[in-house]
Short mmCIF file of C-alpha atoms in Angstrom, two decimals:
data_model
loop_
_atom_site.label_atom_id
_atom_site.label_comp_id
_atom_site.label_asym_id
_atom_site.label_seq_id
_atom_site.Cartn_x
_atom_site.Cartn_y
_atom_site.Cartn_z
CA UNK Q 1 29.35 49.14 -32.13
CA UNK Q 2 28.91 51.05 -28.79
CA UNK Q 3 30.05 48.92 -25.70
CA UNK Q 4 27.35 50.57 -23.71
CA UNK Q 5 24.64 49.16 -26.02
CA UNK Q 6 23.78 45.20 -25.61
CA UNK Q 7 23.82 42.91 -28.79
CA UNK Q 8 20.53 42.45 -30.25
CA UNK Q 9 19.78 38.80 -31.21
CA UNK Q 10 16.91 37.43 -32.98
CA UNK Q 11 13.65 36.79 -30.80
CA UNK Q 12 10.25 35.14 -31.44
CA UNK Q 13 7.03 36.86 -30.96
CA UNK Q 14 5.90 34.19 -28.65
CA UNK Q 15 8.25 34.83 -25.90
CA UNK Q 16 7.19 38.72 -25.60
CA UNK Q 17 4.34 39.30 -23.35
CA UNK Q 18 1.30 41.52 -24.61
CA UNK Q 19 0.47 44.77 -22.97
CA UNK Q 20 -3.10 45.85 -22.93
CA UNK Q 21 -4.54 49.52 -23.28
CA UNK Q 22 -8.06 50.62 -22.69
CA UNK Q 23 -9.38 47.34 -21.69
CA UNK Q 24 -13.26 47.27 -21.24
CA UNK Q 25 -13.54 50.31 -23.58
CA UNK Q 26 -14.17 50.91 -27.21
CA UNK Q 27 -10.49 51.31 -27.68
CA UNK Q 28 -9.24 48.03 -26.52
CA UNK Q 29 -5.83 47.24 -27.94
CA UNK Q 30 -2.84 45.24 -27.10
CA UNK Q 31 0.42 45.03 -28.33
CA UNK Q 32 4.01 43.51 -28.33
CA UNK Q 33 7.02 45.78 -28.60
CA UNK Q 34 9.27 43.53 -30.89
CA UNK Q 35 11.98 46.30 -30.95
CA UNK Q 36 12.70 46.92 -27.32
CA UNK Q 37 13.79 43.29 -26.49
CA UNK Q 38 17.39 43.72 -25.33
CA UNK Q 39 17.44 47.37 -25.09
CA UNK Q 40 15.27 50.26 -26.42
CA UNK Q 41 15.57 51.00 -30.19
CA UNK Q 42 15.56 54.16 -32.40
CA UNK Q 43 12.62 52.67 -34.53
CA UNK Q 44 9.40 51.36 -32.88
CA UNK Q 45 8.34 47.94 -34.22
CA UNK Q 46 5.29 46.14 -32.72
CA UNK Q 47 2.53 43.83 -33.31
CA UNK Q 48 -0.76 45.09 -32.43
CA UNK Q 49 -4.23 43.58 -32.10
CA UNK Q 50 -7.25 45.63 -32.23
CA UNK Q 51 -10.35 43.89 -30.50
CA UNK Q 52 -13.75 43.60 -32.46
CA UNK Q 53 -15.74 46.89 -32.18
CA UNK Q 54 -12.60 48.80 -31.14
CA UNK Q 55 -10.94 51.91 -32.41
CA UNK Q 56 -7.44 53.52 -32.19
CA UNK Q 57 -9.18 57.18 -31.88
CA UNK Q 58 -8.47 59.84 -31.42
CA UNK Q 59 -7.47 60.59 -34.82
CA UNK Q 60 -3.90 62.09 -35.25
CA UNK Q 61 -0.72 62.68 -37.52
CA UNK Q 62 2.71 63.33 -36.51
CA UNK Q 63 4.94 66.43 -37.11
CA UNK Q 64 8.14 64.62 -37.52
CA UNK Q 65 7.73 60.78 -37.27
CA UNK Q 66 6.76 58.51 -40.29
CA UNK Q 67 4.57 55.48 -39.42
CA UNK Q 68 4.00 52.28 -41.27
CA UNK Q 69 1.27 49.81 -40.90
CA UNK Q 70 1.14 46.31 -42.49
CA UNK Q 71 -1.87 43.97 -41.83
CA UNK Q 72 -1.35 40.36 -40.66
CA UNK Q 73 -4.82 39.31 -40.33
CA UNK Q 74 -8.42 40.45 -39.87
CA UNK Q 75 -10.45 43.37 -41.48
CA UNK Q 76 -10.75 46.96 -40.34
CA UNK Q 77 -11.58 50.44 -41.58
CA UNK Q 78 -8.80 52.85 -41.85
CA UNK Q 79 -10.28 56.59 -41.59
CA UNK Q 80 -7.77 58.97 -43.18
CA UNK Q 81 -8.86 62.56 -43.24
CA UNK Q 82 -12.38 62.34 -44.94
CA UNK Q 83 -11.68 58.96 -46.70
CA UNK Q 84 -12.30 55.48 -45.51
CA UNK Q 85 -10.47 52.38 -46.90
CA UNK Q 86 -10.90 48.66 -45.89
CA UNK Q 87 -7.66 46.96 -44.82
CA UNK Q 88 -7.08 43.34 -44.89
CA UNK Q 89 -4.24 40.88 -44.72
CA UNK Q 90 -1.44 41.99 -46.85
CA UNK Q 91 -2.58 45.68 -46.88
CA UNK Q 92 -0.04 48.25 -46.20
CA UNK Q 93 -0.08 52.07 -45.57
CA UNK Q 94 2.67 54.74 -44.96
CA UNK Q 95 1.80 57.92 -43.01
CA UNK Q 96 4.42 60.42 -43.79
CA UNK Q 97 5.48 62.80 -41.29
CA UNK Q 98 3.97 66.12 -41.41
CA UNK Q 99 1.06 64.81 -43.73
CA UNK Q 100 -1.88 66.57 -42.05
CA UNK Q 101 -4.42 63.93 -42.62
CA UNK Q 102 -5.20 62.35 -39.26
CA UNK Q 103 -5.93 58.79 -39.11
CA UNK Q 104 -7.30 55.99 -36.92
CA UNK Q 105 -8.62 52.40 -37.45
CA UNK Q 106 -12.20 51.00 -36.73
CA UNK Q 107 -12.59 47.09 -36.36
CA UNK Q 108 -16.27 46.60 -37.13
CA UNK Q 109 -15.84 42.85 -37.81
CA UNK Q 110 -16.11 40.15 -35.21
CA UNK Q 111 -12.53 38.97 -35.65
CA UNK Q 112 -9.27 40.35 -33.99
CA UNK Q 113 -7.40 42.82 -36.37
CA UNK Q 114 -3.62 42.06 -36.25
CA UNK Q 115 -1.01 44.41 -37.75
CA UNK Q 116 2.59 45.39 -37.51
CA UNK Q 117 3.21 48.94 -36.75
CA UNK Q 118 6.46 50.80 -37.45
CA UNK Q 119 7.55 54.31 -36.56
CA UNK Q 120 10.21 56.67 -35.79
CA UNK Q 121 10.88 57.78 -32.37
CA UNK Q 122 11.67 61.54 -32.41
CA UNK Q 123 11.61 63.23 -29.27
CA UNK Q 124 10.63 66.41 -30.92
CA UNK Q 125 7.68 65.05 -32.64
CA UNK Q 126 4.35 66.48 -31.85
CA UNK Q 127 1.20 64.49 -32.07
CA UNK Q 128 -1.62 66.52 -33.57
CA UNK Q 129 -5.33 65.79 -32.89
CA UNK Q 130 -7.58 67.77 -34.95
CA UNK Q 131 -11.01 68.52 -33.84
CA UNK Q 132 -13.43 65.64 -34.30
CA UNK Q 133 -15.86 66.28 -37.10
#
């Protein structure tokens, strides 16, 4: 192991503070970066919460990074290209790198939508935002 890198030890989500984005808008989301406790990791792993009525817009896809989403609780609609899918606890989706199908989530329910997001962290990655249609 690299001596400059700290040893990672087990953690519990309850000790990691939430960071909120876009509070007071229709994009209200908050999350906990599980992966960065004890130093930044190569792979991003976080618990995210999408508030009722909120979206993760704008729709996008990644040129080099693969993303994985696993639903813990709640219900939301995944917009993937022109298709829509209902996601609920136990649902899983992989967004392969360079799959030119833009995606975003929309929580149309009255309950919080909680999910785990896992993604690569590749510096040369380009995030592509197709024109809204």
